[in-house]
PDB file of C-alpha atoms in Angstrom:
ATOM      1  CA  MET A  95      80.649  78.214 124.117  1.00  0.00           C
ATOM      2  CA  THR A  96      77.515  76.137 123.542  1.00  0.00           C
ATOM      3  CA  ARG A  97      75.562  79.247 122.549  1.00  0.00           C
ATOM      4  CA  PHE A  98      78.273  80.309 120.147  1.00  0.00           C
ATOM      5  CA  ARG A  99      78.271  76.861 118.529  1.00  0.00           C
ATOM      6  CA  LEU A 100      74.528  77.058 118.132  1.00  0.00           C
ATOM      7  CA  VAL A 101      74.752  80.540 116.584  1.00  0.00           C
ATOM      8  CA  PHE A 102      77.545  79.396 114.268  1.00  0.00           C
ATOM      9  CA  SER A 103      75.612  76.312 113.147  1.00  0.00           C
ATOM     10  CA  GLU A 104      72.529  78.434 112.466  1.00  0.00           C
ATOM     11  CA  ALA A 105      74.632  80.857 110.407  1.00  0.00           C
ATOM     12  CA  VAL A 106      76.043  77.981 108.352  1.00  0.00           C
ATOM     13  CA  ARG A 107      72.556  76.606 107.855  1.00  0.00           C
ATOM     14  CA  SER A 108      71.370  79.999 106.591  1.00  0.00           C
ATOM     15  CA  ILE A 109      74.239  80.140 104.120  1.00  0.00           C
ATOM     16  CA  GLY A 110      73.341  76.663 102.866  1.00  0.00           C
ATOM     17  CA  ALA A 111      69.666  77.577 102.547  1.00  0.00           C
ATOM     18  CA  ASN A 112      70.533  80.593 100.318  1.00  0.00           C
ATOM     19  CA  LEU A 113      73.601  79.123  98.685  1.00  0.00           C
ATOM     20  CA  SER A 114      73.394  80.938  95.336  1.00  0.00           C
ATOM     21  CA  THR A 115      73.106  84.436  96.832  1.00  0.00           C
ATOM     22  CA  SER A 116      75.724  83.610  99.470  1.00  0.00           C
ATOM     23  CA  VAL A 117      78.161  82.454  96.789  1.00  0.00           C
ATOM     24  CA  ALA A 118      77.431  85.566  94.699  1.00  0.00           C
ATOM     25  CA  ALA A 119      78.060  87.826  97.682  1.00  0.00           C
ATOM     26  CA  THR A 120      81.254  85.968  98.613  1.00  0.00           C
ATOM     27  CA  MET A 121      82.585  86.103  95.037  1.00  0.00           C
ATOM     28  CA  THR A 122      81.882  89.822  94.843  1.00  0.00           C
ATOM     29  CA  VAL A 123      83.773  90.332  98.091  1.00  0.00           C
ATOM     30  CA  LEU A 124      86.605  88.197  96.673  1.00  0.00           C
ATOM     31  CA  ILE A 125      86.882  90.301  93.496  1.00  0.00           C
ATOM     32  CA  GLY A 126      86.649  93.536  95.482  1.00  0.00           C
ATOM     33  CA  MET A 127      89.315  92.423  97.953  1.00  0.00           C
ATOM     34  CA  LEU A 128      91.531  91.196  95.120  1.00  0.00           C
ATOM     35  CA  LEU A 129      91.386  94.572  93.400  1.00  0.00           C
ATOM     36  CA  LEU A 130      91.843  96.331  96.729  1.00  0.00           C
ATOM     37  CA  GLY A 131      94.969  94.267  97.393  1.00  0.00           C
ATOM     38  CA  LEU A 132      96.317  95.080  93.934  1.00  0.00           C
ATOM     39  CA  SER A 133      95.560  98.777  94.404  1.00  0.00           C
ATOM     40  CA  ILE A 134      97.307  98.805  97.805  1.00  0.00           C
ATOM     41  CA  ALA A 135     100.366  97.103  96.328  1.00  0.00           C
ATOM     42  CA  LEU A 136     100.385  99.304  93.229  1.00  0.00           C
ATOM     43  CA  GLY A 137      99.711 102.520  95.146  1.00  0.00           C
ATOM     44  CA  SER A 138     102.428 101.906  97.742  1.00  0.00           C
ATOM     45  CA  TRP A 139     104.856 100.852  94.980  1.00  0.00           C
ATOM     46  CA  VAL A 140     104.113 104.029  93.001  1.00  0.00           C
ATOM     47  CA  VAL A 141     104.743 106.174  96.106  1.00  0.00           C
ATOM     48  CA  SER A 142     108.018 104.352  96.803  1.00  0.00           C
ATOM     49  CA  TRP A 143     109.043 104.558  93.167  1.00  0.00           C
ATOM     50  CA  SER A 144     108.192 108.274  92.953  1.00  0.00           C
ATOM     51  CA  ASN A 145     110.444 108.934  95.940  1.00  0.00           C
ATOM     52  CA  HIS A 146     113.185 106.966  94.185  1.00  0.00           C
ATOM     53  CA  VAL A 147     112.684 108.936  90.963  1.00  0.00           C
ATOM     54  CA  LYS A 148     112.832 112.230  92.868  1.00  0.00           C
ATOM     55  CA  SER A 149     116.053 111.191  94.567  1.00  0.00           C
ATOM     56  CA  GLU A 150     117.624 110.580  91.136  1.00  0.00           C
ATOM     57  CA  LEU A 151     116.506 113.810  89.452  1.00  0.00           C
ATOM     58  CA  GLN A 152     119.435 115.639  87.904  1.00  0.00           C
ATOM     59  CA  VAL A 153     120.212 118.791  85.954  1.00  0.00           C
ATOM     60  CA  GLN A 154     122.449 118.247  82.942  1.00  0.00           C
ATOM     61  CA  VAL A 155     124.541 121.017  81.378  1.00  0.00           C
ATOM     62  CA  PHE A 156     125.608 120.101  77.826  1.00  0.00           C
ATOM     63  CA  PHE A 157     128.528 121.891  76.190  1.00  0.00           C
ATOM     64  CA  VAL A 158     129.046 122.754  72.537  1.00  0.00           C
ATOM     65  CA  GLU A 159     131.509 120.845  70.373  1.00  0.00           C
ATOM     66  CA  GLY A 160     135.066 122.026  70.988  1.00  0.00           C
ATOM     67  CA  VAL A 161     134.282 123.851  74.254  1.00  0.00           C
ATOM     68  CA  ALA A 162     137.336 125.450  75.872  1.00  0.00           C
ATOM     69  CA  PRO A 163     138.557 124.230  79.279  1.00  0.00           C
ATOM     70  CA  LYS A 164     138.186 127.778  80.595  1.00  0.00           C
ATOM     71  CA  GLN A 165     134.466 127.722  79.758  1.00  0.00           C
ATOM     72  CA  VAL A 166     134.023 124.340  81.467  1.00  0.00           C
ATOM     73  CA  ASN A 167     135.876 125.625  84.551  1.00  0.00           C
ATOM     74  CA  ALA A 168     133.568 128.655  84.715  1.00  0.00           C
ATOM     75  CA  VAL A 169     130.533 126.380  85.061  1.00  0.00           C
ATOM     76  CA  GLY A 170     132.416 124.161  87.524  1.00  0.00           C
ATOM     77  CA  GLY A 171     133.300 127.165  89.677  1.00  0.00           C
ATOM     78  CA  TYR A 172     129.676 128.285  89.798  1.00  0.00           C
ATOM     79  CA  LEU A 173     128.552 124.776  90.804  1.00  0.00           C
ATOM     80  CA  ALA A 174     131.220 124.608  93.529  1.00  0.00           C
ATOM     81  CA  LYS A 175     129.838 127.846  94.992  1.00  0.00           C
ATOM     82  CA  GLU A 176     126.289 126.474  94.860  1.00  0.00           C
ATOM     83  CA  GLN A 177     127.459 123.290  96.579  1.00  0.00           C
ATOM     84  CA  LYS A 178     128.927 125.308  99.447  1.00  0.00           C
ATOM     85  CA  GLU A 179     125.637 127.173  99.812  1.00  0.00           C
ATOM     86  CA  GLY A 180     123.789 123.841 100.067  1.00  0.00           C
ATOM     87  CA  THR A 181     121.713 124.096  96.882  1.00  0.00           C
ATOM     88  CA  VAL A 182     123.725 121.466  94.986  1.00  0.00           C
ATOM     89  CA  LYS A 183     124.408 118.124  96.627  1.00  0.00           C
ATOM     90  CA  GLN A 184     127.044 116.988  94.140  1.00  0.00           C
ATOM     91  CA  TYR A 185     128.118 117.471  90.546  1.00  0.00           C
ATOM     92  CA  GLN A 186     130.244 115.492  88.099  1.00  0.00           C
ATOM     93  CA  PHE A 187     131.913 116.371  84.819  1.00  0.00           C
ATOM     94  CA  VAL A 188     131.301 113.793  82.073  1.00  0.00           C
ATOM     95  CA  SER A 189     133.706 114.005  79.162  1.00  0.00           C
ATOM     96  CA  LYS A 190     132.826 113.035  75.598  1.00  0.00           C
ATOM     97  CA  THR A 191     134.790 109.805  76.005  1.00  0.00           C
ATOM     98  CA  GLU A 192     133.022 108.899  79.248  1.00  0.00           C
ATOM     99  CA  ALA A 193     129.620 109.708  77.748  1.00  0.00           C
ATOM    100  CA  LEU A 194     130.280 107.384  74.798  1.00  0.00           C
ATOM    101  CA  LYS A 195     131.538 104.666  77.134  1.00  0.00           C
ATOM    102  CA  ARG A 196     128.276 104.854  79.124  1.00  0.00           C
ATOM    103  CA  MET A 197     126.212 104.799  75.952  1.00  0.00           C
ATOM    104  CA  LYS A 198     128.031 101.725  74.639  1.00  0.00           C
ATOM    105  CA  LYS A 199     127.390  99.918  77.911  1.00  0.00           C
ATOM    106  CA  LYS A 200     123.702 100.841  78.011  1.00  0.00           C
ATOM    107  CA  TYR A 201     122.833 100.636  74.286  1.00  0.00           C
ATOM    108  CA  PRO A 202     125.512  98.528  72.565  1.00  0.00           C
ATOM    109  CA  GLU A 203     123.369  97.937  69.475  1.00  0.00           C
ATOM    110  CA  LEU A 204     123.011 101.694  68.820  1.00  0.00           C
ATOM    111  CA  THR A 205     126.699 102.494  69.157  1.00  0.00           C
ATOM    112  CA  ALA A 206     128.190  99.518  67.321  1.00  0.00           C
ATOM    113  CA  ASN A 207     129.033 101.288  64.028  1.00  0.00           C
ATOM    114  CA  LEU A 208     129.477 104.920  65.013  1.00  0.00           C
ATOM    115  CA  PRO A 209     132.155 106.631  62.857  1.00  0.00           C
ATOM    116  CA  SER A 210     132.827 109.263  65.525  1.00  0.00           C
ATOM    117  CA  ASN A 211     131.729 110.378  68.964  1.00  0.00           C
ATOM    118  CA  PRO A 212     128.569 112.529  68.607  1.00  0.00           C
ATOM    119  CA  LEU A 213     127.987 112.940  72.348  1.00  0.00           C
ATOM    120  CA  PRO A 214     128.786 116.255  74.065  1.00  0.00           C
ATOM    121  CA  ALA A 215     130.647 116.810  77.299  1.00  0.00           C
ATOM    122  CA  SER A 216     128.402 117.681  80.223  1.00  0.00           C
ATOM    123  CA  PHE A 217     127.968 118.319  83.927  1.00  0.00           C
ATOM    124  CA  GLU A 218     125.574 116.066  85.903  1.00  0.00           C
ATOM    125  CA  ILE A 219     124.200 117.982  88.877  1.00  0.00           C
ATOM    126  CA  THR A 220     122.312 116.384  91.765  1.00  0.00           C
ATOM    127  CA  PRO A 221     120.313 118.907  93.844  1.00  0.00           C
ATOM    128  CA  ALA A 222     120.269 118.803  97.634  1.00  0.00           C
ATOM    129  CA  ASN A 223     116.471 118.904  97.424  1.00  0.00           C
ATOM    130  CA  ALA A 224     114.724 117.153  94.524  1.00  0.00           C
ATOM    131  CA  ASN A 225     112.135 119.937  94.376  1.00  0.00           C
ATOM    132  CA  ASP A 226     114.902 122.447  93.496  1.00  0.00           C
ATOM    133  CA  VAL A 227     115.676 120.845  90.123  1.00  0.00           C
ATOM    134  CA  LYS A 228     113.735 123.488  88.203  1.00  0.00           C
ATOM    135  CA  VAL A 229     115.235 126.335  90.259  1.00  0.00           C
ATOM    136  CA  ILE A 230     118.811 125.157  89.618  1.00  0.00           C
ATOM    137  CA  ALA A 231     118.137 124.796  85.880  1.00  0.00           C
ATOM    138  CA  VAL A 232     116.659 128.310  85.672  1.00  0.00           C
ATOM    139  CA  ASP A 233     119.577 129.814  87.626  1.00  0.00           C
ATOM    140  CA  LEU A 234     122.081 128.156  85.273  1.00  0.00           C
ATOM    141  CA  ARG A 235     120.247 129.483  82.214  1.00  0.00           C
ATOM    142  CA  ASN A 236     120.241 132.970  83.694  1.00  0.00           C
ATOM    143  CA  GLN A 237     124.037 132.853  84.043  1.00  0.00           C
ATOM    144  CA  LYS A 238     124.349 132.658  80.228  1.00  0.00           C
ATOM    145  CA  PHE A 239     127.595 130.679  80.307  1.00  0.00           C
ATOM    146  CA  VAL A 240     129.655 130.759  77.110  1.00  0.00           C
ATOM    147  CA  GLY A 241     130.091 127.329  75.554  1.00  0.00           C
ATOM    148  CA  VAL A 242     126.893 125.869  77.029  1.00  0.00           C
ATOM    149  CA  GLU A 243     124.597 124.450  74.361  1.00  0.00           C
ATOM    150  CA  LYS A 244     121.646 123.198  76.418  1.00  0.00           C
ATOM    151  CA  ILE A 245     120.534 122.819  80.045  1.00  0.00           C
ATOM    152  CA  LYS A 246     118.133 119.966  80.705  1.00  0.00           C
ATOM    153  CA  ASP A 247     116.285 118.806  83.792  1.00  0.00           C
ATOM    154  CA  GLY A 248     114.347 115.539  84.111  1.00  0.00           C
ATOM    155  CA  GLN A 249     111.408 117.000  85.989  1.00  0.00           C
ATOM    156  CA  GLN A 250     109.021 117.027  83.028  1.00  0.00           C
ATOM    157  CA  THR A 251     109.688 113.379  82.182  1.00  0.00           C
ATOM    158  CA  SER A 252     109.331 112.271  85.809  1.00  0.00           C
ATOM    159  CA  LYS A 253     106.048 114.182  86.121  1.00  0.00           C
ATOM    160  CA  ARG A 254     104.567 112.365  83.140  1.00  0.00           C
ATOM    161  CA  ILE A 255     105.642 108.977  84.464  1.00  0.00           C
ATOM    162  CA  LEU A 256     104.271 109.704  87.932  1.00  0.00           C
ATOM    163  CA  GLN A 257     100.981 110.990  86.500  1.00  0.00           C
ATOM    164  CA  VAL A 258     100.473 107.696  84.642  1.00  0.00           C
ATOM    165  CA  GLY A 259     101.058 105.780  87.883  1.00  0.00           C
ATOM    166  CA  LYS A 260      98.611 108.008  89.756  1.00  0.00           C
ATOM    167  CA  TRP A 261      95.873 107.556  87.137  1.00  0.00           C
ATOM    168  CA  ILE A 262      96.304 103.787  87.285  1.00  0.00           C
ATOM    169  CA  SER A 263      95.880 103.970  91.068  1.00  0.00           C
ATOM    170  CA  TYR A 264      92.754 106.136  90.704  1.00  0.00           C
ATOM    171  CA  VAL A 265      91.160 103.625  88.305  1.00  0.00           C
ATOM    172  CA  PHE A 266      91.813 100.800  90.770  1.00  0.00           C
ATOM    173  CA  VAL A 267      90.338 102.844  93.639  1.00  0.00           C
ATOM    174  CA  VAL A 268      87.120 103.560  91.704  1.00  0.00           C
ATOM    175  CA  MET A 269      86.740  99.888  90.793  1.00  0.00           C
ATOM    176  CA  VAL A 270      87.337  98.848  94.408  1.00  0.00           C
ATOM    177  CA  VAL A 271      84.732 101.306  95.731  1.00  0.00           C
ATOM    178  CA  VAL A 272      82.115 100.092  93.229  1.00  0.00           C
ATOM    179  CA  LEU A 273      82.781  96.439  94.062  1.00  0.00           C
ATOM    180  CA  LEU A 274      82.741  97.058  97.820  1.00  0.00           C
ATOM    181  CA  ILE A 275      79.348  98.776  97.512  1.00  0.00           C
ATOM    182  CA  ALA A 276      78.107  95.838  95.428  1.00  0.00           C
ATOM    183  CA  SER A 277      79.440  93.449  98.076  1.00  0.00           C
ATOM    184  CA  VAL A 278      77.589  95.263 100.851  1.00  0.00           C
ATOM    185  CA  VAL A 279      74.341  95.226  98.838  1.00  0.00           C
ATOM    186  CA  LEU A 280      74.659  91.524  97.986  1.00  0.00           C
ATOM    187  CA  ILE A 281      75.419  90.551 101.574  1.00  0.00           C
ATOM    188  CA  ALA A 282      72.469  92.662 102.722  1.00  0.00           C
ATOM    189  CA  ASN A 283      70.171  90.889 100.243  1.00  0.00           C
ATOM    190  CA  THR A 284      71.527  87.503 101.331  1.00  0.00           C
ATOM    191  CA  ILE A 285      70.737  88.273 104.975  1.00  0.00           C
ATOM    192  CA  ARG A 286      67.320  89.596 103.993  1.00  0.00           C
ATOM    193  CA  LEU A 287      66.511  86.328 102.184  1.00  0.00           C
ATOM    194  CA  SER A 288      67.690  84.380 105.218  1.00  0.00           C
ATOM    195  CA  ILE A 289      65.412  86.412 107.483  1.00  0.00           C
ATOM    196  CA  PHE A 290      62.474  85.888 105.127  1.00  0.00           C
ATOM    197  CA  SER A 291      63.021  82.129 104.855  1.00  0.00           C
ATOM    198  CA  ARG A 292      63.224  81.763 108.656  1.00  0.00           C
ATOM    199  CA  ARG A 293      60.525  84.243 109.647  1.00  0.00           C
ATOM    200  CA  ARG A 294      58.456  81.532 111.376  1.00  0.00           C
ATOM    201  CA  GLU A 295      61.400  80.448 113.510  1.00  0.00           C
ATOM    202  CA  ILE A 296      62.105  84.085 114.406  1.00  0.00           C
ATOM    203  CA  GLU A 297      58.501  84.583 115.532  1.00  0.00           C
ATOM    204  CA  VAL A 298      58.710  81.475 117.706  1.00  0.00           C
ATOM    205  CA  MET A 299      62.014  82.632 119.238  1.00  0.00           C
ATOM    206  CA  LYS A 300      60.441  85.996 120.039  1.00  0.00           C
ATOM    207  CA  LEU A 301      57.452  84.296 121.694  1.00  0.00           C
ATOM    208  CA  VAL A 302      59.646  82.133 123.941  1.00  0.00           C
ATOM    209  CA  GLY A 303      61.673  85.165 125.043  1.00  0.00           C
ATOM    210  CA  ALA A 304      64.933  84.719 123.129  1.00  0.00           C
ATOM    211  CA  THR A 305      67.405  87.552 123.585  1.00  0.00           C
ATOM    212  CA  ASN A 306      68.215  90.042 120.821  1.00  0.00           C
ATOM    213  CA  TRP A 307      71.732  88.598 120.539  1.00  0.00           C
ATOM    214  CA  PHE A 308      70.408  85.058 120.104  1.00  0.00           C
ATOM    215  CA  VAL A 309      67.949  86.095 117.369  1.00  0.00           C
ATOM    216  CA  ARG A 310      70.275  88.400 115.446  1.00  0.00           C
ATOM    217  CA  GLY A 311      73.539  86.545 116.046  1.00  0.00           C
ATOM    218  CA  PRO A 312      73.250  83.925 113.268  1.00  0.00           C
ATOM    219  CA  PHE A 313      72.399  86.557 110.651  1.00  0.00           C
ATOM    220  CA  MET A 314      75.224  88.848 111.744  1.00  0.00           C
ATOM    221  CA  LEU A 315      77.651  85.943 111.712  1.00  0.00           C
ATOM    222  CA  GLU A 316      76.421  84.919 108.266  1.00  0.00           C
ATOM    223  CA  GLY A 317      77.413  88.307 106.842  1.00  0.00           C
ATOM    224  CA  LEU A 318      80.787  88.189 108.614  1.00  0.00           C
ATOM    225  CA  LEU A 319      81.468  84.713 107.209  1.00  0.00           C
ATOM    226  CA  CYS A 320      80.737  85.867 103.638  1.00  0.00           C
ATOM    227  CA  GLY A 321      83.120  88.800 104.054  1.00  0.00           C
ATOM    228  CA  LEU A 322      85.789  86.708 105.783  1.00  0.00           C
ATOM    229  CA  ILE A 323      85.721  83.843 103.270  1.00  0.00           C
ATOM    230  CA  GLY A 324      85.853  86.258 100.329  1.00  0.00           C
ATOM    231  CA  SER A 325      88.795  88.207 101.774  1.00  0.00           C
ATOM    232  CA  ILE A 326      90.745  85.035 102.703  1.00  0.00           C
ATOM    233  CA  ALA A 327      90.232  83.686  99.166  1.00  0.00           C
ATOM    234  CA  ALA A 328      91.504  87.017  97.770  1.00  0.00           C
ATOM    235  CA  VAL A 329      94.592  86.821 100.009  1.00  0.00           C
ATOM    236  CA  PHE A 330      95.229  83.275  98.751  1.00  0.00           C
ATOM    237  CA  LEU A 331      94.998  84.388  95.106  1.00  0.00           C
ATOM    238  CA  LEU A 332      97.289  87.344  95.791  1.00  0.00           C
ATOM    239  CA  PHE A 333      99.789  84.989  97.416  1.00  0.00           C
ATOM    240  CA  ILE A 334      99.773  82.764  94.313  1.00  0.00           C
ATOM    241  CA  GLY A 335     100.258  85.824  92.121  1.00  0.00           C
ATOM    242  CA  LYS A 336     103.097  87.011  94.350  1.00  0.00           C
ATOM    243  CA  GLN A 337     104.882  83.680  94.050  1.00  0.00           C
ATOM    244  CA  VAL A 338     104.228  83.021  90.346  1.00  0.00           C
ATOM    245  CA  ALA A 339     103.529  86.226  88.407  1.00  0.00           C
ATOM    246  CA  LEU A 340     105.501  88.857  90.350  1.00  0.00           C
ATOM    247  CA  PRO A 341     109.006  87.430  89.673  1.00  0.00           C
ATOM    248  CA  ALA A 342     108.259  87.323  85.937  1.00  0.00           C
ATOM    249  CA  ILE A 343     107.020  90.945  85.975  1.00  0.00           C
ATOM    250  CA  LEU A 344     109.958  92.260  87.994  1.00  0.00           C
ATOM    251  CA  GLY A 345     112.320  90.516  85.605  1.00  0.00           C
ATOM    252  CA  HIS A 346     111.258  92.988  82.885  1.00  0.00           C
ATOM    253  CA  ILE A 347     111.295  96.132  85.050  1.00  0.00           C
ATOM    254  CA  ASP A 348     114.383  98.071  86.073  1.00  0.00           C
ATOM    255  CA  THR A 349     113.998  98.585  89.804  1.00  0.00           C
ATOM    256  CA  THR A 350     116.133  98.959  92.918  1.00  0.00           C
ATOM    257  CA  ASP A 351     116.036  97.706  96.484  1.00  0.00           C
ATOM    258  CA  ASP A 352     114.610 100.984  97.784  1.00  0.00           C
ATOM    259  CA  VAL A 353     111.497 100.655  95.567  1.00  0.00           C
ATOM    260  CA  GLN A 354     109.097  98.339  97.375  1.00  0.00           C
ATOM    261  CA  ALA A 355     105.363  97.928  97.883  1.00  0.00           C
ATOM    262  CA  LEU A 356     103.674  97.534 101.251  1.00  0.00           C
ATOM    263  CA  SER A 357     104.517  94.201 102.867  1.00  0.00           C
ATOM    264  CA  PHE A 358     102.255  91.272 102.006  1.00  0.00           C
ATOM    265  CA  GLY A 359     101.438  90.651 105.674  1.00  0.00           C
ATOM    266  CA  LEU A 360     100.073  94.168 106.224  1.00  0.00           C
ATOM    267  CA  THR A 361      98.160  94.032 102.943  1.00  0.00           C
ATOM    268  CA  SER A 362      96.581  90.693 103.935  1.00  0.00           C
ATOM    269  CA  LEU A 363      95.592  92.048 107.344  1.00  0.00           C
ATOM    270  CA  ALA A 364      94.002  95.107 105.725  1.00  0.00           C
ATOM    271  CA  LEU A 365      92.014  92.928 103.294  1.00  0.00           C
ATOM    272  CA  ILE A 366      90.686  90.670 106.052  1.00  0.00           C
ATOM    273  CA  LEU A 367      89.666  93.644 108.190  1.00  0.00           C
ATOM    274  CA  VAL A 368      87.940  95.336 105.244  1.00  0.00           C
ATOM    275  CA  GLY A 369      86.195  92.068 104.334  1.00  0.00           C
ATOM    276  CA  LEU A 370      84.881  91.715 107.892  1.00  0.00           C
ATOM    277  CA  GLY A 371      83.798  95.350 107.794  1.00  0.00           C
ATOM    278  CA  VAL A 372      81.888  94.814 104.541  1.00  0.00           C
ATOM    279  CA  GLY A 373      80.159  91.754 105.987  1.00  0.00           C
ATOM    280  CA  ALA A 374      79.271  93.566 109.209  1.00  0.00           C
ATOM    281  CA  LEU A 375      77.953  96.595 107.333  1.00  0.00           C
ATOM    282  CA  GLY A 376      75.794  94.557 104.954  1.00  0.00           C
ATOM    283  CA  SER A 377      74.266  92.397 107.681  1.00  0.00           C
ATOM    284  CA  GLY A 378      73.912  95.321 110.094  1.00  0.00           C
ATOM    285  CA  MET A 379      71.974  97.402 107.567  1.00  0.00           C
ATOM    286  CA  THR A 380      69.578  94.541 106.891  1.00  0.00           C
ATOM    287  CA  LEU A 381      69.045  93.657 110.563  1.00  0.00           C
ATOM    288  CA  HIS A 382      68.381  97.272 111.442  1.00  0.00           C
ATOM    289  CA  ARG A 383      65.771  97.576 108.697  1.00  0.00           C
ATOM    290  CA  PHE A 384      64.086  94.178 108.500  1.00  0.00           C
ATOM    291  CA  LEU A 385      64.626  92.492 111.846  1.00  0.00           C
ATOM    292  CA  LYS A 386      63.348  94.571 114.740  1.00  0.00           C
ATOM    293  CA  VAL A 387      63.335  92.440 117.848  1.00  0.00           C
TER     294      VAL A 387
END
């Protein structure tokens, strides 16, 4: 315990002796960990949201104005057969009246002064497997049902939305990688300056037979402290953002209970471990190159 206290005090003294570079390295770690935390939260939320979007993909069969009940029943009979075969999970007929009622509830300002009901009757079809949306739509088109005006699937729209989310995640990942590399380099330079400023002490310790652990320990711990402090500060800022900014953001986004990011506890643990890893890597590289005991 006494040796550890001595090593810790020497590490703190080294940080104080090179305060500007230590602060720069710690701030770079902080920014990198902050972006990493945001990318973890955003990436896990996008994955959860994409699964939610896939689960809600539907095929819609729109009928022409004045479609006959016999024509509607023909489509319904085909869907009932597909449901028995396991391709279709469920389907629902939406009349013109029901469609207008939904539209009035969702967009009251757009339907306030409508002289008549312009919405068509339709079938809403939920596939058993979200990946079969395109297949079901193609099969329905191939049936060439009389009275069907248009068959629409939401796969194209969902793809565009998911692609935007993926590109946002990629940008965050690139920024995180660049900042982590910069953090490693800055910590390595900080340790190198510490070694240079204490080269006389190191020579004396070598002469009196100090162990490798005793000579290298303070410098290794210095790098770990820079990484740890930076990651803890990033966790603190993320916590403030979670408590203050997140409720305001979620208030403007339509979401459900099954769309969630990775828990804050796991994200914090990952940031602290990565911060320690960055500190260990930066100090280890420098010790291996410039401090051969």
